[in-house]
Amino acid sequence: MKKTLTVVTLLAAGVSQAAGLTIDTQSGRATGMGSTGVASSKDSSSIYYNPAGILGVNKLDAQIGDSLIIVHLGFTPEGGTKQTQTTPSPPFYGYFAYKLSEQLALGVGVFTPYGANLKWPDDFVGRQFAKSSKLVTYDINPTVGFAPLKWLRIGAGAQIIYGTVDVERALAFGTTEGSVKLSTNDWGFGYNVGVQADVLPGMLTLGATYRSWVKMNTQGTADFTVPAPFSAALVDQPVKLDLTMPATLGLGVSFTPMEKLTLAVDVNWVDWSTVDELAFRFQTTPTLDQPLPKNWKDKWNFHIGGEFKPMPNLALRLGFIYDPTPTPEDTLTPDLPDATRLNFTAGIGYEHSHARVDLGYHLVVLQEQRSTFPLLPGTYDGLSHVIGLSVGYSL
């Protein structure tokens, strides 16, 4: 009889609503529209989706938001028992944009572009690879937008990223167990650029955006908890981990066939091949180094969204995302579990005077993903729910 191990988590992570490590629910409006925004974003959240869009604000725009992500992740190994575990970790974001003139706008955003947060049950069959794993990146993104022509907008920004990594692994000593907690952090720097062109003003807009890769040479500590006979050999020590957050390229179209209806399509290329291994380097005892190969592949993902306004202050939204996993079958392990996703999205927005509230929802179907990793073969699948809420103010 096939046994299934199940984990239920609340997280901001790659196993939630976007493949790999991407978190693309960075505004309530975009969340409801299939996380589109390359051509359709025209408020302060453009700092994430396309920096050229900040020129679409009237004078001033600010918003803050958060997401609740509930994941039901299943793993079927060769044996195991059904258990559950919860881990809360919602991603926060905030943006501010100010239009100095019709040609110039400034802004700044703070958000989490990449992340993962997962805790397996204590008796998980793969706990020697990961009892828990957490990656968090905080991106401070100052931005400038310039409009050389009335129909053309150009934007650029600096990425100032602080990243933290925390992994706990079980260690086997015959009939007893210990553990090691690996914690590292570092700063990294990059840039993002974008352009939006009103091909048919008021009807058709094209957009393109690029966000550079960011390399972080994280450093920290390895904290061992082991039986007494092994404590002399396994001592707490410094540890290093090199990480590169991938570059992304986005292309988008926004089409308004009638005054009340806007349709948007985005396609995004992600340079996931920068994730080639997960390799902690122990500084006192290098023989402990055990790199896990990843060999992720570059992927395109596809987004479609729509917004209908039955009343000037009310917006209804729908969307869909196809997001293929970058993880090969032979390197899929429980420290960074992944699967191809089908996202079905919906949302609603309401404006009153200068204030607005946007609510978005993703139903994410994680398709069955087989792992042929020699030491832990099995199958991953699951379902997740993402609820994003943002509040904004504009002048």
mmCIF file of C-alpha atoms in Angstrom:
data_model
loop_
_atom_site.group_PDB
_atom_site.id
_atom_site.type_symbol
_atom_site.label_atom_id
_atom_site.label_comp_id
_atom_site.label_asym_id
_atom_site.label_seq_id
_atom_site.Cartn_x
_atom_site.Cartn_y
_atom_site.Cartn_z
ATOM 1 C CA MET A 1 0.000 0.000 0.000
ATOM 2 C CA LYS A 2 1.378 3.412 -0.992
ATOM 3 C CA LYS A 3 1.935 5.689 1.970
ATOM 4 C CA THR A 4 1.904 9.465 1.676
ATOM 5 C CA LEU A 5 3.619 12.071 3.787
ATOM 6 C CA THR A 6 1.733 15.354 3.810
ATOM 7 C CA VAL A 7 2.835 18.789 4.971
ATOM 8 C CA VAL A 8 0.485 21.724 5.428
ATOM 9 C CA THR A 9 2.295 25.071 5.593
ATOM 10 C CA LEU A 10 1.661 28.788 5.564
ATOM 11 C CA LEU A 11 4.598 30.305 3.775
ATOM 12 C CA ALA A 12 6.124 32.764 1.396
ATOM 13 C CA ALA A 13 7.943 30.366 -0.729
ATOM 14 C CA GLY A 14 8.798 28.687 -3.946
ATOM 15 C CA VAL A 15 6.522 25.802 -3.009
ATOM 16 C CA SER A 16 3.591 28.176 -2.756
ATOM 17 C CA GLN A 17 2.500 30.172 -5.771
ATOM 18 C CA ALA A 18 5.423 30.455 -8.198
ATOM 19 C CA ALA A 19 7.947 27.922 -9.448
ATOM 20 C CA GLY A 20 11.487 27.854 -8.141
ATOM 21 C CA LEU A 21 11.890 30.560 -5.497
ATOM 22 C CA THR A 22 9.909 33.417 -7.074
ATOM 23 C CA ILE A 23 7.281 35.350 -5.110
ATOM 24 C CA ASP A 24 5.227 37.288 -7.680
ATOM 25 C CA THR A 25 2.182 38.287 -5.590
ATOM 26 C CA GLN A 26 3.572 41.779 -4.949
ATOM 27 C CA SER A 27 0.312 43.768 -5.091
ATOM 28 C CA GLY A 28 -3.341 43.000 -4.457
ATOM 29 C CA ARG A 29 -4.380 44.165 -7.944
ATOM 30 C CA ALA A 30 -1.778 42.123 -9.793
ATOM 31 C CA THR A 31 -2.465 39.061 -7.630
ATOM 32 C CA GLY A 32 -6.067 38.997 -8.858
ATOM 33 C CA MET A 33 -4.981 39.493 -12.493
ATOM 34 C CA GLY A 34 -2.682 36.499 -12.747
ATOM 35 C CA SER A 35 0.330 38.453 -11.441
ATOM 36 C CA THR A 36 0.464 40.484 -14.662
ATOM 37 C CA GLY A 37 1.964 43.969 -14.627
ATOM 38 C CA VAL A 38 4.746 44.370 -17.208
ATOM 39 C CA ALA A 39 2.498 46.521 -19.421
ATOM 40 C CA SER A 40 -0.556 47.027 -17.189
ATOM 41 C CA SER A 41 0.987 48.396 -13.958
ATOM 42 C CA LYS A 42 0.596 52.137 -13.511
ATOM 43 C CA ASP A 43 0.856 52.628 -9.747
ATOM 44 C CA SER A 44 3.672 52.397 -7.200
ATOM 45 C CA SER A 45 3.777 48.568 -7.386
ATOM 46 C CA SER A 46 5.345 49.108 -10.823
ATOM 47 C CA ILE A 47 8.613 49.316 -8.904
ATOM 48 C CA TYR A 48 8.437 45.504 -8.841
ATOM 49 C CA TYR A 49 6.566 44.701 -12.064
ATOM 50 C CA ASN A 50 8.071 47.341 -14.405
ATOM 51 C CA PRO A 51 9.769 50.519 -13.109
ATOM 52 C CA ALA A 52 8.588 52.510 -16.138
ATOM 53 C CA GLY A 53 5.031 52.257 -14.799
ATOM 54 C CA ILE A 54 5.614 54.685 -11.918
ATOM 55 C CA LEU A 55 5.068 57.492 -14.454
ATOM 56 C CA GLY A 56 1.449 56.366 -14.535
ATOM 57 C CA VAL A 57 0.742 57.768 -11.047
ATOM 58 C CA ASN A 58 -1.242 60.985 -10.931
ATOM 59 C CA LYS A 59 0.950 62.805 -8.410
ATOM 60 C CA LEU A 60 1.661 60.553 -5.420
ATOM 61 C CA ASP A 61 0.941 56.888 -4.801
ATOM 62 C CA ALA A 62 1.701 54.677 -1.807
ATOM 63 C CA GLN A 63 0.624 51.177 -0.872
ATOM 64 C CA ILE A 64 1.395 48.397 1.576
ATOM 65 C CA GLY A 65 0.294 44.803 1.516
ATOM 66 C CA ASP A 66 0.774 41.235 2.630
ATOM 67 C CA SER A 67 -0.155 37.700 1.596
ATOM 68 C CA LEU A 68 -1.389 34.650 3.462
ATOM 69 C CA ILE A 69 -0.152 31.505 1.720
ATOM 70 C CA ILE A 70 -1.546 28.116 2.749
ATOM 71 C CA VAL A 71 0.173 25.142 1.154
ATOM 72 C CA HIS A 72 -0.828 21.491 1.190
ATOM 73 C CA LEU A 73 2.296 19.701 -0.038
ATOM 74 C CA GLY A 74 2.387 15.935 -0.440
ATOM 75 C CA PHE A 75 5.409 13.641 -0.763
ATOM 76 C CA THR A 76 5.101 9.927 -1.441
ATOM 77 C CA PRO A 77 8.428 8.169 -0.711
ATOM 78 C CA GLU A 78 9.225 4.488 -0.457
ATOM 79 C CA GLY A 79 7.497 4.286 2.946
ATOM 80 C CA GLY A 80 6.489 7.051 5.357
ATOM 81 C CA THR A 81 3.498 8.098 7.404
ATOM 82 C CA LYS A 82 0.909 10.788 6.959
ATOM 83 C CA GLN A 83 1.574 13.837 9.168
ATOM 84 C CA THR A 84 1.036 17.591 9.139
ATOM 85 C CA GLN A 85 3.102 20.634 10.069
ATOM 86 C CA THR A 86 2.427 24.385 9.933
ATOM 87 C CA THR A 87 4.906 27.233 9.476
ATOM 88 C CA PRO A 88 3.644 30.853 9.145
ATOM 89 C CA SER A 89 5.704 33.326 7.082
ATOM 90 C CA PRO A 90 3.767 35.874 4.981
ATOM 91 C CA PRO A 91 5.641 38.173 2.550
ATOM 92 C CA PHE A 92 5.272 41.901 3.163
ATOM 93 C CA TYR A 93 5.652 44.670 0.575
ATOM 94 C CA GLY A 94 5.423 48.455 0.469
ATOM 95 C CA TYR A 95 5.857 51.080 -2.264
ATOM 96 C CA PHE A 96 5.975 54.835 -2.632
ATOM 97 C CA ALA A 97 6.099 56.848 -5.880
ATOM 98 C CA TYR A 98 6.063 60.604 -6.481
ATOM 99 C CA LYS A 99 5.673 62.316 -9.856
ATOM 100 C CA LEU A 100 7.832 65.445 -10.045
ATOM 101 C CA SER A 101 6.614 66.375 -13.535
ATOM 102 C CA GLU A 102 5.047 64.792 -16.589
ATOM 103 C CA GLN A 103 8.521 63.584 -17.565
ATOM 104 C CA LEU A 104 10.013 62.514 -14.225
ATOM 105 C CA ALA A 105 8.988 60.315 -11.270
ATOM 106 C CA LEU A 106 10.816 58.854 -8.266
ATOM 107 C CA GLY A 107 9.942 55.909 -6.055
ATOM 108 C CA VAL A 108 11.116 53.258 -3.642
ATOM 109 C CA GLY A 109 9.878 49.775 -2.847
ATOM 110 C CA VAL A 110 10.588 47.157 -0.196
ATOM 111 C CA PHE A 111 9.528 43.593 -0.939
ATOM 112 C CA THR A 112 10.541 39.915 -0.946
ATOM 113 C CA PRO A 113 11.227 38.840 -4.551
ATOM 114 C CA TYR A 114 12.521 35.352 -3.709
ATOM 115 C CA GLY A 115 11.978 33.065 -0.765
ATOM 116 C CA ALA A 116 11.306 29.603 0.611
ATOM 117 C CA ASN A 117 10.117 28.427 4.016
ATOM 118 C CA LEU A 118 9.425 24.805 4.802
ATOM 119 C CA LYS A 119 9.397 22.625 7.914
ATOM 120 C CA TRP A 120 9.019 18.872 7.615
ATOM 121 C CA PRO A 121 7.722 16.620 10.454
ATOM 122 C CA ASP A 122 10.331 15.432 12.952
ATOM 123 C CA ASP A 123 10.204 11.843 11.682
ATOM 124 C CA PHE A 124 10.292 12.755 7.988
ATOM 125 C CA VAL A 125 12.090 10.092 5.957
ATOM 126 C CA GLY A 126 14.278 12.727 4.243
ATOM 127 C CA ARG A 127 15.235 14.689 7.339
ATOM 128 C CA GLN A 128 18.969 14.138 6.707
ATOM 129 C CA PHE A 129 18.554 16.376 3.659
ATOM 130 C CA ALA A 130 16.283 18.887 5.371
ATOM 131 C CA LYS A 131 14.284 19.045 8.582
ATOM 132 C CA SER A 132 13.560 22.650 7.703
ATOM 133 C CA SER A 133 14.771 25.184 5.173
ATOM 134 C CA LYS A 134 14.214 28.907 4.913
ATOM 135 C CA LEU A 135 15.447 31.470 2.417
ATOM 136 C CA VAL A 136 14.356 35.094 2.712
ATOM 137 C CA THR A 137 15.426 38.024 0.532
ATOM 138 C CA TYR A 138 14.551 41.640 1.324
ATOM 139 C CA ASP A 139 14.850 43.967 -1.670
ATOM 140 C CA ILE A 140 15.147 47.744 -1.233
ATOM 141 C CA ASN A 141 14.502 49.116 -4.728
ATOM 142 C CA PRO A 142 14.927 52.900 -5.297
ATOM 143 C CA THR A 143 13.559 53.766 -8.733
ATOM 144 C CA VAL A 144 13.459 56.606 -11.266
ATOM 145 C CA GLY A 145 11.102 56.940 -14.229
ATOM 146 C CA PHE A 146 11.575 59.197 -17.272
ATOM 147 C CA ALA A 147 9.216 59.955 -20.171
ATOM 148 C CA PRO A 148 11.168 61.343 -23.155
ATOM 149 C CA LEU A 149 7.971 61.235 -25.222
ATOM 150 C CA LYS A 150 4.317 61.404 -24.240
ATOM 151 C CA TRP A 151 3.745 57.795 -25.295
ATOM 152 C CA LEU A 152 7.045 56.348 -24.050
ATOM 153 C CA ARG A 153 8.094 55.655 -20.446
ATOM 154 C CA ILE A 154 11.481 54.373 -19.257
ATOM 155 C CA GLY A 155 12.372 53.268 -15.724
ATOM 156 C CA ALA A 156 15.410 52.027 -13.834
ATOM 157 C CA GLY A 157 16.195 51.031 -10.284
ATOM 158 C CA ALA A 158 18.859 49.696 -7.961
ATOM 159 C CA GLN A 159 18.414 46.379 -6.154
ATOM 160 C CA ILE A 160 19.809 46.357 -2.622
ATOM 161 C CA ILE A 161 19.121 42.858 -1.338
ATOM 162 C CA TYR A 162 19.685 41.341 2.086
ATOM 163 C CA GLY A 163 19.412 37.570 2.107
ATOM 164 C CA THR A 164 19.263 35.008 4.922
ATOM 165 C CA VAL A 165 19.450 31.225 4.709
ATOM 166 C CA ASP A 166 18.556 28.807 7.527
ATOM 167 C CA VAL A 167 18.699 25.043 7.042
ATOM 168 C CA GLU A 168 18.443 22.300 9.654
ATOM 169 C CA ARG A 169 19.467 18.731 8.845
ATOM 170 C CA ALA A 170 19.340 15.549 10.901
ATOM 171 C CA LEU A 171 22.559 13.609 11.523
ATOM 172 C CA ALA A 172 22.463 9.843 12.010
ATOM 173 C CA PHE A 173 24.687 8.124 14.596
ATOM 174 C CA GLY A 174 23.569 4.510 14.557
ATOM 175 C CA THR A 175 20.471 4.280 16.723
ATOM 176 C CA THR A 176 20.681 7.924 17.863
ATOM 177 C CA GLU A 177 20.343 11.228 16.022
ATOM 178 C CA GLY A 178 21.782 14.690 16.175
ATOM 179 C CA SER A 179 21.317 17.768 14.029
ATOM 180 C CA VAL A 180 23.109 20.699 12.476
ATOM 181 C CA LYS A 181 21.636 24.171 12.030
ATOM 182 C CA LEU A 182 23.195 26.206 9.230
ATOM 183 C CA SER A 183 22.546 29.964 9.241
ATOM 184 C CA THR A 184 24.117 32.458 6.808
ATOM 185 C CA ASN A 185 23.410 35.961 5.501
ATOM 186 C CA ASP A 186 24.815 38.641 3.209
ATOM 187 C CA TRP A 187 24.022 41.708 1.091
ATOM 188 C CA GLY A 188 23.882 41.702 -2.699
ATOM 189 C CA PHE A 189 23.410 44.365 -5.365
ATOM 190 C CA GLY A 190 21.843 44.522 -8.802
ATOM 191 C CA TYR A 191 19.575 46.642 -10.996
ATOM 192 C CA ASN A 192 16.305 46.591 -12.902
ATOM 193 C CA VAL A 193 15.147 48.470 -16.007
ATOM 194 C CA GLY A 194 11.907 48.691 -17.934
ATOM 195 C CA VAL A 195 10.009 50.387 -20.736
ATOM 196 C CA GLN A 196 6.333 50.909 -21.562
ATOM 197 C CA ALA A 197 5.065 52.212 -24.912
ATOM 198 C CA ASP A 198 1.496 53.323 -25.642
ATOM 199 C CA VAL A 199 1.217 51.977 -29.194
ATOM 200 C CA LEU A 200 -2.439 52.976 -29.311
ATOM 201 C CA PRO A 201 -2.917 55.484 -26.467
ATOM 202 C CA GLY A 202 -5.732 54.451 -24.169
ATOM 203 C CA MET A 203 -6.064 51.059 -25.874
ATOM 204 C CA LEU A 204 -2.800 49.157 -26.405
ATOM 205 C CA THR A 205 0.403 49.264 -24.315
ATOM 206 C CA LEU A 206 3.519 47.148 -24.740
ATOM 207 C CA GLY A 207 6.044 46.625 -21.958
ATOM 208 C CA ALA A 208 9.387 45.006 -21.282
ATOM 209 C CA THR A 209 11.417 44.745 -18.087
ATOM 210 C CA TYR A 210 14.651 43.157 -16.916
ATOM 211 C CA ARG A 211 15.819 42.427 -13.386
ATOM 212 C CA SER A 212 19.497 41.481 -13.033
ATOM 213 C CA TRP A 213 20.935 38.529 -11.161
ATOM 214 C CA VAL A 214 22.215 39.242 -7.652
ATOM 215 C CA LYS A 215 25.091 37.302 -6.138
ATOM 216 C CA MET A 216 25.443 36.892 -2.379
ATOM 217 C CA ASN A 217 28.450 35.283 -0.686
ATOM 218 C CA THR A 218 26.639 34.462 2.531
ATOM 219 C CA GLN A 219 28.519 33.630 5.716
ATOM 220 C CA GLY A 220 27.390 32.419 9.110
ATOM 221 C CA THR A 221 27.623 29.516 11.528
ATOM 222 C CA ALA A 222 27.053 25.782 11.740
ATOM 223 C CA ASP A 223 25.599 24.791 15.123
ATOM 224 C CA PHE A 224 25.912 21.075 15.911
ATOM 225 C CA THR A 225 23.813 19.148 18.423
ATOM 226 C CA VAL A 226 25.320 15.666 18.600
ATOM 227 C CA PRO A 227 25.842 12.799 21.089
ATOM 228 C CA ALA A 228 28.791 13.302 23.435
ATOM 229 C CA PRO A 229 31.165 10.812 21.749
ATOM 230 C CA PHE A 230 31.009 12.879 18.529
ATOM 231 C CA SER A 231 31.159 16.391 19.998
ATOM 232 C CA ALA A 232 34.936 16.693 19.620
ATOM 233 C CA ALA A 233 34.795 15.937 15.886
ATOM 234 C CA LEU A 234 31.672 17.971 15.085
ATOM 235 C CA VAL A 235 32.292 21.408 16.563
ATOM 236 C CA ASP A 236 30.385 24.605 15.901
ATOM 237 C CA GLN A 237 32.192 26.521 13.171
ATOM 238 C CA PRO A 238 31.944 29.203 10.484
ATOM 239 C CA VAL A 239 30.204 28.228 7.248
ATOM 240 C CA LYS A 240 29.827 29.829 3.812
ATOM 241 C CA LEU A 241 27.197 29.510 1.076
ATOM 242 C CA ASP A 242 27.297 31.216 -2.334
ATOM 243 C CA LEU A 243 23.877 32.164 -3.714
ATOM 244 C CA THR A 244 22.854 33.813 -6.964
ATOM 245 C CA MET A 245 19.313 35.094 -7.368
ATOM 246 C CA PRO A 246 18.376 34.689 -11.058
ATOM 247 C CA ALA A 247 17.956 37.341 -13.706
ATOM 248 C CA THR A 248 14.452 37.749 -15.159
ATOM 249 C CA LEU A 249 13.124 39.166 -18.420
ATOM 250 C CA GLY A 250 9.458 40.090 -18.771
ATOM 251 C CA LEU A 251 7.440 40.979 -21.871
ATOM 252 C CA GLY A 252 3.876 42.211 -21.598
ATOM 253 C CA VAL A 253 0.820 43.498 -23.464
ATOM 254 C CA SER A 254 -2.087 45.455 -22.010
ATOM 255 C CA PHE A 255 -5.226 45.840 -24.147
ATOM 256 C CA THR A 256 -8.305 47.943 -23.332
ATOM 257 C CA PRO A 257 -10.950 47.087 -25.952
ATOM 258 C CA MET A 258 -13.593 49.084 -24.069
ATOM 259 C CA GLU A 259 -13.586 51.613 -21.257
ATOM 260 C CA LYS A 260 -14.559 49.120 -18.546
ATOM 261 C CA LEU A 261 -12.340 46.198 -19.575
ATOM 262 C CA THR A 262 -8.541 45.709 -19.499
ATOM 263 C CA LEU A 263 -6.776 42.525 -20.584
ATOM 264 C CA ALA A 264 -3.118 41.749 -19.899
ATOM 265 C CA VAL A 265 -0.666 39.060 -20.991
ATOM 266 C CA ASP A 266 2.869 38.602 -19.608
ATOM 267 C CA VAL A 267 5.585 36.098 -20.488
ATOM 268 C CA ASN A 268 8.623 35.908 -18.227
ATOM 269 C CA TRP A 269 11.994 34.229 -18.697
ATOM 270 C CA VAL A 270 13.830 33.243 -15.509
ATOM 271 C CA ASP A 271 17.542 32.427 -15.503
ATOM 272 C CA TRP A 272 17.197 29.512 -13.085
ATOM 273 C CA SER A 273 20.420 27.927 -14.344
ATOM 274 C CA THR A 274 22.225 30.130 -11.788
ATOM 275 C CA VAL A 275 20.991 27.595 -9.194
ATOM 276 C CA ASP A 276 23.469 24.780 -9.857
ATOM 277 C CA GLU A 277 24.040 23.437 -6.331
ATOM 278 C CA LEU A 278 23.338 23.985 -2.652
ATOM 279 C CA ALA A 279 26.810 23.832 -1.141
ATOM 280 C CA PHE A 280 27.573 24.813 2.438
ATOM 281 C CA ARG A 281 31.346 25.104 2.930
ATOM 282 C CA PHE A 282 32.533 24.268 6.458
ATOM 283 C CA GLN A 283 35.534 26.390 7.394
ATOM 284 C CA THR A 284 36.988 24.267 10.234
ATOM 285 C CA THR A 285 36.161 20.779 8.948
ATOM 286 C CA PRO A 286 36.053 20.860 5.105
ATOM 287 C CA THR A 287 35.469 17.100 4.992
ATOM 288 C CA LEU A 288 31.878 17.841 6.068
ATOM 289 C CA ASP A 289 31.170 19.607 2.757
ATOM 290 C CA GLN A 290 28.404 17.702 0.964
ATOM 291 C CA PRO A 291 27.135 19.809 -1.961
ATOM 292 C CA LEU A 292 23.660 18.924 -3.200
ATOM 293 C CA PRO A 293 23.454 19.285 -7.002
ATOM 294 C CA LYS A 294 20.468 21.253 -8.315
ATOM 295 C CA ASN A 295 21.190 21.974 -12.018
ATOM 296 C CA TRP A 296 18.000 23.994 -12.437
ATOM 297 C CA LYS A 297 16.965 24.898 -15.986
ATOM 298 C CA ASP A 298 15.963 28.277 -17.424
ATOM 299 C CA LYS A 299 12.188 28.528 -17.887
ATOM 300 C CA TRP A 300 9.460 30.716 -19.393
ATOM 301 C CA ASN A 301 6.212 31.228 -17.471
ATOM 302 C CA PHE A 302 2.952 32.576 -18.888
ATOM 303 C CA HIS A 303 0.389 34.909 -17.289
ATOM 304 C CA ILE A 304 -2.991 36.193 -18.463
ATOM 305 C CA GLY A 305 -5.312 38.520 -16.550
ATOM 306 C CA GLY A 306 -8.356 40.689 -16.933
ATOM 307 C CA GLU A 307 -10.014 43.556 -15.059
ATOM 308 C CA PHE A 308 -13.646 44.605 -15.476
ATOM 309 C CA LYS A 309 -15.047 47.765 -13.852
ATOM 310 C CA PRO A 310 -18.861 47.600 -13.617
ATOM 311 C CA MET A 311 -18.662 50.876 -11.667
ATOM 312 C CA PRO A 312 -15.918 53.526 -11.647
ATOM 313 C CA ASN A 313 -14.870 52.641 -8.095
ATOM 314 C CA LEU A 314 -15.237 48.825 -8.322
ATOM 315 C CA ALA A 315 -12.974 46.392 -10.179
ATOM 316 C CA LEU A 316 -13.424 42.626 -10.694
ATOM 317 C CA ARG A 317 -10.415 40.549 -11.768
ATOM 318 C CA LEU A 318 -9.548 37.089 -13.091
ATOM 319 C CA GLY A 319 -6.358 35.440 -14.267
ATOM 320 C CA PHE A 320 -4.372 32.285 -15.009
ATOM 321 C CA ILE A 321 -0.682 31.315 -14.778
ATOM 322 C CA TYR A 322 1.248 28.405 -16.232
ATOM 323 C CA ASP A 323 4.551 28.121 -14.364
ATOM 324 C CA PRO A 324 6.784 25.122 -15.177
ATOM 325 C CA THR A 325 9.258 23.891 -12.581
ATOM 326 C CA PRO A 326 12.967 24.472 -13.256
ATOM 327 C CA THR A 327 13.984 21.429 -11.187
ATOM 328 C CA PRO A 328 15.176 18.254 -12.962
ATOM 329 C CA GLU A 329 13.783 14.970 -11.654
ATOM 330 C CA ASP A 330 17.198 13.662 -10.617
ATOM 331 C CA THR A 331 18.015 16.625 -8.327
ATOM 332 C CA LEU A 332 14.600 17.182 -6.721
ATOM 333 C CA THR A 333 15.077 16.972 -2.936
ATOM 334 C CA PRO A 334 13.026 18.022 0.134
ATOM 335 C CA ASP A 335 15.177 21.055 0.970
ATOM 336 C CA LEU A 336 13.729 22.866 -2.081
ATOM 337 C CA PRO A 337 10.701 20.810 -3.224
ATOM 338 C CA ASP A 338 9.085 22.032 -6.424
ATOM 339 C CA ALA A 339 6.515 21.188 -9.094
ATOM 340 C CA THR A 340 4.921 22.733 -12.171
ATOM 341 C CA ARG A 341 2.039 25.008 -11.182
ATOM 342 C CA LEU A 342 -1.321 25.962 -12.617
ATOM 343 C CA ASN A 343 -2.577 29.144 -10.909
ATOM 344 C CA PHE A 344 -6.222 30.194 -11.122
ATOM 345 C CA THR A 345 -6.627 33.746 -9.817
ATOM 346 C CA ALA A 346 -9.403 36.163 -8.910
ATOM 347 C CA GLY A 347 -9.646 39.522 -7.181
ATOM 348 C CA ILE A 348 -11.645 42.598 -6.360
ATOM 349 C CA GLY A 349 -10.729 46.234 -5.846
ATOM 350 C CA TYR A 350 -12.598 49.169 -4.359
ATOM 351 C CA GLU A 351 -11.731 52.874 -4.423
ATOM 352 C CA HIS A 352 -13.145 55.644 -2.265
ATOM 353 C CA SER A 353 -11.856 59.183 -2.690
ATOM 354 C CA HIS A 354 -8.039 58.872 -2.545
ATOM 355 C CA ALA A 355 -7.951 55.455 -0.856
ATOM 356 C CA ARG A 356 -8.236 51.975 -2.322
ATOM 357 C CA VAL A 357 -8.292 48.347 -1.180
ATOM 358 C CA ASP A 358 -7.359 45.389 -3.384
ATOM 359 C CA LEU A 359 -7.912 41.721 -2.580
ATOM 360 C CA GLY A 360 -6.433 38.930 -4.704
ATOM 361 C CA TYR A 361 -6.589 35.137 -4.570
ATOM 362 C CA HIS A 362 -4.594 32.297 -6.159
ATOM 363 C CA LEU A 363 -5.674 28.662 -6.275
ATOM 364 C CA VAL A 364 -2.419 26.887 -7.099
ATOM 365 C CA VAL A 365 -2.425 23.306 -8.349
ATOM 366 C CA LEU A 366 1.009 21.699 -7.949
ATOM 367 C CA GLN A 367 1.101 18.989 -10.585
ATOM 368 C CA GLU A 368 2.590 15.615 -9.756
ATOM 369 C CA GLN A 369 6.378 15.854 -9.950
ATOM 370 C CA ARG A 370 8.497 12.713 -9.841
ATOM 371 C CA SER A 371 11.882 12.692 -8.117
ATOM 372 C CA THR A 372 14.510 10.176 -9.189
ATOM 373 C CA PHE A 373 17.101 11.464 -6.728
ATOM 374 C CA PRO A 374 18.928 8.214 -5.849
ATOM 375 C CA LEU A 375 18.829 8.608 -2.067
ATOM 376 C CA LEU A 376 15.175 9.708 -1.806
ATOM 377 C CA PRO A 377 13.031 8.861 -4.833
ATOM 378 C CA GLY A 378 9.353 9.659 -4.696
ATOM 379 C CA THR A 379 6.622 11.972 -5.916
ATOM 380 C CA TYR A 380 5.671 15.520 -4.926
ATOM 381 C CA ASP A 381 2.292 17.156 -5.512
ATOM 382 C CA GLY A 382 -0.064 19.493 -3.714
ATOM 383 C CA LEU A 383 -2.439 22.421 -3.602
ATOM 384 C CA SER A 384 -2.098 25.915 -2.199
ATOM 385 C CA HIS A 385 -4.232 28.985 -1.515
ATOM 386 C CA VAL A 386 -2.833 32.510 -1.648
ATOM 387 C CA ILE A 387 -4.760 35.505 -0.326
ATOM 388 C CA GLY A 388 -3.173 38.902 -0.959
ATOM 389 C CA LEU A 389 -4.439 42.184 0.488
ATOM 390 C CA SER A 390 -3.099 45.672 -0.185
ATOM 391 C CA VAL A 391 -4.237 49.148 0.752
ATOM 392 C CA GLY A 392 -3.195 52.238 -1.151
ATOM 393 C CA TYR A 393 -3.478 56.009 -1.186
ATOM 394 C CA SER A 394 -3.044 58.330 -4.150
ATOM 395 C CA LEU A 395 -3.272 62.012 -4.959
#
